[in-house]
Amino acid sequence: NAASGAFPYFSLPELIVAGEKEDVFVDLGVYNGFSSRCFIEWCNKNGKTPKKIFGFEPDEHNYNLSKSVFDRIDVTNKLFKYGAGEERAVLKFNSKSDSSSAFSDMGDVEVEVRPLDEVLEGEDITFIKMDIEGSELAALKGAKNIIKSRKPKLAICVYHKLDDIYVIPAYIWSLVPEYDLYLRHHSNSLLETVLYAVYRENRIK
């Protein structure tokens, strides 16, 4: 789930893509809806239209929390009560009712997982954000068709697992070698390291 607080997923200047007037945002790990609200503000500040938001939040408490936010925002949106993964599955989930609930073999509940390629087939996705407590690589594998065909902007957390910081960039480049990658650390602790990917052909020079 997304960490609470003023987290700058949208602070990288290279995320402003030449000629792109609308954005369709996928928020993986909605938590309390903060990132989706920041997305809307970011679009408005940069003369872009926030066209659609798709949120994914498998935690019962956080889903209800974020749904109250999604119901009030003036942007077409849909909130899914399941996680994103490489394939359809039902997995155990450690529900902590906070920003660090995650999939775990010791989980106290079971939740549904689906690949983004299946759920969002046909949608013109332009931006994907992932902060899902170590499930980022599996979610990327389940979105490989979207990434290869749409080449959306990516903001992927790479601090949950020790090898994410090199495995995830390698996987993204295996799908789209023309991505420019940027690594940013947004805290004074070991948390909040984000990998950004912007398709080179679209990036403002």
Short mmCIF file of C-alpha atoms in Angstrom, two decimals:
data_model
loop_
_atom_site.label_atom_id
_atom_site.label_comp_id
_atom_site.label_asym_id
_atom_site.label_seq_id
_atom_site.Cartn_x
_atom_site.Cartn_y
_atom_site.Cartn_z
CA ASN A 1 0.00 0.00 0.00
CA ALA A 2 1.07 3.58 -0.58
CA ALA A 3 2.79 5.30 2.27
CA SER A 4 0.90 8.18 3.80
CA GLY A 5 2.18 11.74 3.77
CA ALA A 6 3.44 14.06 1.04
CA PHE A 7 5.14 11.46 -1.14
CA PRO A 8 6.45 12.93 -4.43
CA TYR A 9 5.60 10.26 -7.01
CA PHE A 10 5.02 13.11 -9.42
CA SER A 11 8.03 15.33 -8.67
CA LEU A 12 10.26 14.11 -11.53
CA PRO A 13 10.25 16.75 -14.33
CA GLU A 14 10.75 14.06 -16.98
CA LEU A 15 7.23 12.77 -16.25
CA ILE A 16 5.86 15.68 -18.27
CA VAL A 17 5.59 14.00 -21.67
CA ALA A 18 5.63 16.02 -24.89
CA GLY A 19 2.19 16.34 -26.49
CA GLU A 20 0.41 14.32 -23.82
CA LYS A 21 -2.76 16.19 -22.83
CA GLU A 22 -4.57 13.44 -20.90
CA ASP A 23 -3.45 10.89 -18.35
CA VAL A 24 -4.99 7.57 -17.34
CA PHE A 25 -3.55 6.63 -13.97
CA VAL A 26 -3.23 3.22 -12.31
CA ASP A 27 -2.74 3.43 -8.53
CA LEU A 28 -1.50 0.12 -7.11
CA GLY A 29 -1.63 0.25 -3.33
CA VAL A 30 -4.19 3.02 -2.92
CA TYR A 31 -4.14 2.95 0.92
CA ASN A 32 -6.00 6.20 1.70
CA GLY A 33 -6.29 7.69 -1.80
CA PHE A 34 -3.55 10.28 -1.25
CA SER A 35 -1.56 9.35 -4.36
CA SER A 36 -4.63 9.58 -6.58
CA ARG A 37 -5.46 13.02 -5.20
CA CYS A 38 -1.84 14.08 -5.86
CA PHE A 39 -2.16 12.77 -9.42
CA ILE A 40 -5.14 15.05 -10.03
CA GLU A 41 -3.26 18.05 -8.61
CA TRP A 42 -0.19 17.21 -10.72
CA CYS A 43 -2.30 17.06 -13.89
CA ASN A 44 -4.02 20.35 -13.12
CA LYS A 45 -0.73 22.12 -12.41
CA ASN A 46 0.75 20.96 -15.70
CA GLY A 47 -2.17 21.71 -18.00
CA LYS A 48 -3.16 18.07 -18.36
CA THR A 49 -6.53 16.36 -17.98
CA PRO A 50 -6.80 13.53 -15.41
CA LYS A 51 -9.00 11.36 -17.63
CA LYS A 52 -9.36 8.18 -15.54
CA ILE A 53 -8.05 6.61 -12.35
CA PHE A 54 -7.95 2.87 -11.68
CA GLY A 55 -7.16 1.96 -8.08
CA PHE A 56 -6.27 -1.42 -6.59
CA GLU A 57 -6.54 -2.03 -2.84
CA PRO A 58 -7.03 -5.57 -1.45
CA ASP A 59 -7.02 -4.61 2.24
CA GLU A 60 -10.60 -4.41 3.55
CA HIS A 61 -10.04 -1.44 5.85
CA ASN A 62 -7.96 0.52 3.37
CA TYR A 63 -10.37 -0.25 0.53
CA ASN A 64 -13.22 1.31 2.48
CA LEU A 65 -11.00 4.25 3.41
CA SER A 66 -9.98 4.92 -0.17
CA LYS A 67 -13.47 4.30 -1.57
CA SER A 68 -14.78 7.25 0.41
CA VAL A 69 -12.12 9.36 -1.34
CA PHE A 70 -12.74 7.92 -4.82
CA ASP A 71 -16.49 8.53 -4.44
CA ARG A 72 -15.82 12.25 -3.94
CA ILE A 73 -13.26 12.99 -6.65
CA ASP A 74 -14.52 14.57 -9.87
CA VAL A 75 -12.64 12.19 -12.17
CA THR A 76 -13.88 9.00 -13.83
CA ASN A 77 -12.55 6.22 -11.65
CA LYS A 78 -12.88 2.62 -10.59
CA LEU A 79 -11.57 1.03 -7.41
CA PHE A 80 -10.87 -2.71 -7.42
CA LYS A 81 -10.87 -4.72 -4.21
CA TYR A 82 -8.05 -7.01 -5.21
CA GLY A 83 -4.32 -6.94 -5.76
CA ALA A 84 -2.26 -7.05 -8.94
CA GLY A 85 -0.05 -10.01 -9.81
CA GLU A 86 1.40 -12.08 -12.61
CA GLU A 87 -1.69 -14.29 -12.92
CA ARG A 88 -5.09 -14.92 -11.36
CA ALA A 89 -4.74 -16.29 -7.84
CA VAL A 90 -6.09 -16.23 -4.32
CA LEU A 91 -3.29 -15.46 -1.87
CA LYS A 92 -2.94 -15.11 1.86
CA PHE A 93 -2.72 -11.50 2.97
CA ASN A 94 -1.49 -9.95 6.20
CA SER A 95 -4.14 -7.33 6.89
CA LYS A 96 -2.72 -4.70 9.25
CA SER A 97 -5.18 -1.90 8.46
CA ASP A 98 -2.28 0.46 7.85
CA SER A 99 0.16 1.37 5.09
CA SER A 100 2.19 -1.87 5.26
CA SER A 101 -0.36 -4.66 4.79
CA ALA A 102 1.08 -7.23 2.39
CA PHE A 103 0.88 -10.72 0.93
CA SER A 104 2.32 -13.32 3.29
CA ASP A 105 2.15 -17.07 3.82
CA MET A 106 1.27 -16.20 7.42
CA GLY A 107 -1.57 -13.91 6.35
CA ASP A 108 -4.82 -13.80 8.29
CA VAL A 109 -7.12 -13.37 5.26
CA GLU A 110 -7.26 -14.42 1.62
CA VAL A 111 -7.56 -11.92 -1.23
CA GLU A 112 -7.94 -12.12 -4.99
CA VAL A 113 -5.10 -11.16 -7.33
CA ARG A 114 -5.42 -10.45 -11.04
CA PRO A 115 -3.02 -9.33 -13.81
CA LEU A 116 -3.41 -5.75 -15.03
CA ASP A 117 -3.31 -6.99 -18.63
CA GLU A 118 -6.59 -8.77 -17.98
CA VAL A 119 -8.36 -6.16 -15.85
CA LEU A 120 -7.38 -3.11 -17.91
CA GLU A 121 -7.39 -4.62 -21.39
CA GLY A 122 -8.25 -1.95 -23.96
CA GLU A 123 -7.60 0.98 -21.63
CA ASP A 124 -5.12 3.63 -22.78
CA ILE A 125 -2.96 3.55 -19.66
CA THR A 126 -0.40 6.37 -19.48
CA PHE A 127 0.89 6.21 -15.89
CA ILE A 128 1.33 3.33 -13.42
CA LYS A 129 2.38 3.78 -9.80
CA MET A 130 3.24 0.79 -7.59
CA ASP A 131 3.85 0.76 -3.84
CA ILE A 132 2.69 -2.74 -2.93
CA GLU A 133 5.07 -4.03 -0.30
CA GLY A 134 7.27 -6.31 -2.38
CA SER A 135 4.75 -7.46 -4.99
CA GLU A 136 5.94 -4.94 -7.58
CA LEU A 137 7.80 -7.42 -9.81
CA ALA A 138 4.85 -9.81 -9.98
CA ALA A 139 2.53 -6.92 -10.81
CA LEU A 140 4.88 -5.73 -13.56
CA LYS A 141 4.91 -9.22 -15.06
CA GLY A 142 1.13 -9.17 -15.09
CA ALA A 143 1.21 -5.83 -16.92
CA LYS A 144 3.81 -6.72 -19.54
CA ASN A 145 1.41 -6.32 -22.47
CA ILE A 146 0.30 -2.87 -21.29
CA ILE A 147 3.91 -1.82 -20.78
CA LYS A 148 5.08 -3.10 -24.18
CA SER A 149 2.16 -1.68 -26.15
CA ARG A 150 1.31 1.53 -24.27
CA LYS A 151 4.74 2.36 -22.79
CA PRO A 152 3.21 4.21 -19.83
CA LYS A 153 5.18 6.28 -17.38
CA LEU A 154 6.14 4.15 -14.37
CA ALA A 155 6.79 5.01 -10.71
CA ILE A 156 7.77 1.75 -9.01
CA CYS A 157 8.91 1.37 -5.40
CA VAL A 158 12.11 -0.71 -5.24
CA TYR A 159 12.91 -0.75 -1.51
CA HIS A 160 10.73 -3.58 -0.22
CA LYS A 161 13.06 -6.41 -1.30
CA LEU A 162 16.87 -6.32 -1.39
CA ASP A 163 17.14 -7.31 -5.05
CA ASP A 164 14.30 -5.13 -6.36
CA ILE A 165 16.69 -2.24 -7.01
CA TYR A 166 18.39 -4.17 -9.83
CA VAL A 167 15.89 -6.92 -10.75
CA ILE A 168 13.03 -4.50 -11.48
CA PRO A 169 15.03 -2.15 -13.76
CA ALA A 170 16.37 -5.17 -15.66
CA TYR A 171 12.85 -6.53 -16.15
CA ILE A 172 11.48 -3.18 -17.34
CA TRP A 173 14.32 -2.83 -19.85
CA SER A 174 13.70 -6.39 -21.06
CA LEU A 175 10.21 -5.26 -22.07
CA VAL A 176 11.01 -1.79 -23.41
CA PRO A 177 14.75 -1.07 -23.88
CA GLU A 178 13.87 2.51 -24.92
CA TYR A 179 12.76 3.47 -21.42
CA ASP A 180 14.88 6.08 -19.66
CA LEU A 181 15.16 5.09 -15.99
CA TYR A 182 15.57 7.41 -13.01
CA LEU A 183 16.16 6.41 -9.39
CA ARG A 184 15.13 8.77 -6.60
CA HIS A 185 15.19 8.40 -2.82
CA HIS A 186 12.52 10.41 -1.01
CA SER A 187 13.27 10.06 2.71
CA ASN A 188 15.96 10.17 5.38
CA SER A 189 15.46 6.47 6.13
CA LEU A 190 15.82 3.24 4.14
CA LEU A 191 12.28 3.65 2.81
CA GLU A 192 10.77 5.43 -0.18
CA THR A 193 13.17 4.63 -3.03
CA VAL A 194 11.35 4.89 -6.37
CA LEU A 195 12.32 3.85 -9.88
CA TYR A 196 10.81 5.99 -12.62
CA ALA A 197 10.57 4.97 -16.27
CA VAL A 198 9.77 7.32 -19.15
CA TYR A 199 9.66 6.21 -22.78
CA ARG A 200 12.53 7.96 -24.53
CA GLU A 201 10.60 8.82 -27.70
CA ASN A 202 8.03 10.81 -25.71
CA ARG A 203 10.29 12.54 -23.22
CA ILE A 204 10.59 16.30 -23.55
CA LYS A 205 14.13 17.04 -24.71
#
